[in-house]
Amino acid sequence: ARDETETLQKLYDLLEAKGFEARMEGVALLDLCKNSPKLVTTNIVQIFDDFVLRILDTHKKVKQMALDVLAEIIAILEDALNPVIVLLVEGILKNPNSKDPGVHAA
């Protein structure tokens, strides 16, 4: 349980970091979903409250990576995303007008 708490705290810290490189590291949530899906599903609302902010990030590399990772997360977590689906859809809908072709494509 202590390892899980430390892992989650590190994830939250990375997703909320000031530097875009750290936020990108936090976006790599995909590994956590693959390795510990139960940990993610148990804490899904807290995790995705921070993750959605990366979908709306001001740095286009972070935003694009978050959208790409989200596509893979959806395939892994499927129905477990139900509690955060509205939050995710709202975040995604703010991106189609992006002028950056990578973000738009993601």
mmCIF file of C-alpha atoms in Angstrom:
data_model
loop_
_atom_site.group_PDB
_atom_site.id
_atom_site.type_symbol
_atom_site.label_atom_id
_atom_site.label_comp_id
_atom_site.label_asym_id
_atom_site.label_seq_id
_atom_site.Cartn_x
_atom_site.Cartn_y
_atom_site.Cartn_z
ATOM 1 C CA ALA A 1 0.000 0.000 0.000
ATOM 2 C CA ARG A 2 2.885 2.364 0.766
ATOM 3 C CA ASP A 3 4.438 1.780 -2.669
ATOM 4 C CA GLU A 4 1.102 2.539 -4.297
ATOM 5 C CA THR A 5 0.719 5.762 -2.304
ATOM 6 C CA GLU A 6 4.231 6.845 -3.285
ATOM 7 C CA THR A 7 3.572 5.977 -6.932
ATOM 8 C CA LEU A 8 0.366 7.993 -6.963
ATOM 9 C CA GLN A 9 1.985 10.963 -5.248
ATOM 10 C CA LYS A 10 4.836 10.939 -7.759
ATOM 11 C CA LEU A 11 2.288 10.808 -10.580
ATOM 12 C CA TYR A 12 0.307 13.752 -9.164
ATOM 13 C CA ASP A 13 3.501 15.759 -8.664
ATOM 14 C CA LEU A 14 4.601 15.124 -12.248
ATOM 15 C CA LEU A 15 1.210 15.956 -13.746
ATOM 16 C CA GLU A 16 1.129 19.223 -11.788
ATOM 17 C CA ALA A 17 4.796 20.161 -12.378
ATOM 18 C CA LYS A 18 5.799 23.552 -13.750
ATOM 19 C CA GLY A 19 8.271 22.175 -16.300
ATOM 20 C CA PHE A 20 6.809 20.651 -19.432
ATOM 21 C CA GLU A 21 9.327 17.778 -19.401
ATOM 22 C CA ALA A 22 8.078 16.675 -15.975
ATOM 23 C CA ARG A 23 4.456 16.977 -17.101
ATOM 24 C CA MET A 24 5.268 14.807 -20.115
ATOM 25 C CA GLU A 25 6.750 12.217 -17.773
ATOM 26 C CA GLY A 26 3.513 12.300 -15.786
ATOM 27 C CA VAL A 27 1.505 11.835 -18.961
ATOM 28 C CA ALA A 28 3.294 8.542 -19.424
ATOM 29 C CA LEU A 29 0.461 7.216 -17.280
ATOM 30 C CA LEU A 30 0.089 4.479 -19.837
ATOM 31 C CA ASP A 31 2.759 2.354 -18.151
ATOM 32 C CA LEU A 32 0.897 2.592 -14.868
ATOM 33 C CA CYS A 33 -2.326 1.514 -16.597
ATOM 34 C CA LYS A 34 -0.596 -1.505 -18.119
ATOM 35 C CA ASN A 35 1.250 -2.525 -14.959
ATOM 36 C CA SER A 36 -1.301 -1.579 -12.296
ATOM 37 C CA PRO A 37 -4.761 -1.180 -13.810
ATOM 38 C CA LYS A 38 -6.437 -1.830 -10.457
ATOM 39 C CA LEU A 39 -4.458 1.005 -8.832
ATOM 40 C CA VAL A 40 -5.542 3.342 -11.622
ATOM 41 C CA THR A 41 -9.193 2.290 -11.543
ATOM 42 C CA THR A 42 -9.323 2.635 -7.761
ATOM 43 C CA ASN A 43 -8.001 6.208 -7.992
ATOM 44 C CA ILE A 44 -9.400 7.102 -11.399
ATOM 45 C CA VAL A 45 -11.158 10.350 -10.478
ATOM 46 C CA GLN A 46 -8.128 11.814 -8.714
ATOM 47 C CA ILE A 47 -5.744 10.727 -11.474
ATOM 48 C CA PHE A 48 -7.879 12.015 -14.314
ATOM 49 C CA ASP A 49 -8.605 15.331 -12.610
ATOM 50 C CA ASP A 50 -4.894 16.038 -13.151
ATOM 51 C CA PHE A 51 -4.558 14.147 -16.438
ATOM 52 C CA VAL A 52 -7.300 16.168 -18.147
ATOM 53 C CA LEU A 53 -5.308 19.315 -17.410
ATOM 54 C CA ARG A 54 -2.546 17.874 -19.573
ATOM 55 C CA ILE A 55 -5.033 17.396 -22.430
ATOM 56 C CA LEU A 56 -5.590 21.146 -22.133
ATOM 57 C CA ASP A 57 -1.912 21.950 -21.523
ATOM 58 C CA THR A 58 -0.482 25.151 -22.981
ATOM 59 C CA HIS A 59 2.575 23.272 -24.256
ATOM 60 C CA LYS A 60 1.660 21.541 -27.524
ATOM 61 C CA LYS A 61 4.037 18.592 -26.988
ATOM 62 C CA VAL A 62 2.428 17.787 -23.636
ATOM 63 C CA LYS A 63 -1.059 18.174 -25.105
ATOM 64 C CA GLN A 64 -0.298 15.952 -28.092
ATOM 65 C CA MET A 65 1.315 13.282 -25.929
ATOM 66 C CA ALA A 66 -1.653 13.331 -23.529
ATOM 67 C CA LEU A 67 -4.105 12.851 -26.384
ATOM 68 C CA ASP A 68 -2.024 10.015 -27.868
ATOM 69 C CA VAL A 69 -1.703 8.300 -24.484
ATOM 70 C CA LEU A 70 -5.423 8.742 -23.838
ATOM 71 C CA ALA A 71 -6.219 6.778 -26.997
ATOM 72 C CA GLU A 72 -4.202 3.858 -25.618
ATOM 73 C CA ILE A 73 -5.589 4.238 -22.087
ATOM 74 C CA ILE A 74 -9.146 3.963 -23.399
ATOM 75 C CA ALA A 75 -8.339 0.550 -24.885
ATOM 76 C CA ILE A 76 -6.828 -0.644 -21.594
ATOM 77 C CA LEU A 77 -9.302 0.730 -19.037
ATOM 78 C CA GLU A 78 -12.501 0.681 -21.121
ATOM 79 C CA ASP A 79 -15.534 0.695 -18.780
ATOM 80 C CA ALA A 80 -13.433 1.768 -15.795
ATOM 81 C CA LEU A 81 -13.358 5.238 -17.394
ATOM 82 C CA ASN A 82 -17.120 5.706 -16.842
ATOM 83 C CA PRO A 83 -16.677 7.955 -13.763
ATOM 84 C CA VAL A 84 -14.456 10.373 -15.718
ATOM 85 C CA ILE A 85 -15.903 10.153 -19.227
ATOM 86 C CA VAL A 86 -17.648 13.547 -19.091
ATOM 87 C CA LEU A 87 -14.447 15.189 -17.868
ATOM 88 C CA LEU A 88 -12.446 13.544 -20.662
ATOM 89 C CA VAL A 89 -14.934 14.456 -23.377
ATOM 90 C CA GLU A 90 -14.963 18.089 -22.253
ATOM 91 C CA GLY A 91 -11.165 18.184 -22.401
ATOM 92 C CA ILE A 92 -11.002 16.494 -25.788
ATOM 93 C CA LEU A 93 -13.634 18.766 -27.319
ATOM 94 C CA LYS A 94 -11.501 21.807 -26.648
ATOM 95 C CA ASN A 95 -8.734 20.484 -28.927
ATOM 96 C CA PRO A 96 -10.216 20.004 -32.446
ATOM 97 C CA ASN A 97 -9.676 23.669 -33.253
ATOM 98 C CA SER A 98 -5.977 23.459 -32.518
ATOM 99 C CA LYS A 99 -3.826 24.970 -35.253
ATOM 100 C CA ASP A 100 -1.048 22.501 -34.498
ATOM 101 C CA PRO A 101 -1.435 19.577 -36.942
ATOM 102 C CA GLY A 102 -0.060 17.041 -34.422
ATOM 103 C CA VAL A 103 -2.534 18.039 -31.726
ATOM 104 C CA HIS A 104 -5.384 18.171 -34.230
ATOM 105 C CA ALA A 105 -4.537 14.687 -35.521
ATOM 106 C CA ALA A 106 -4.226 13.241 -32.019
#
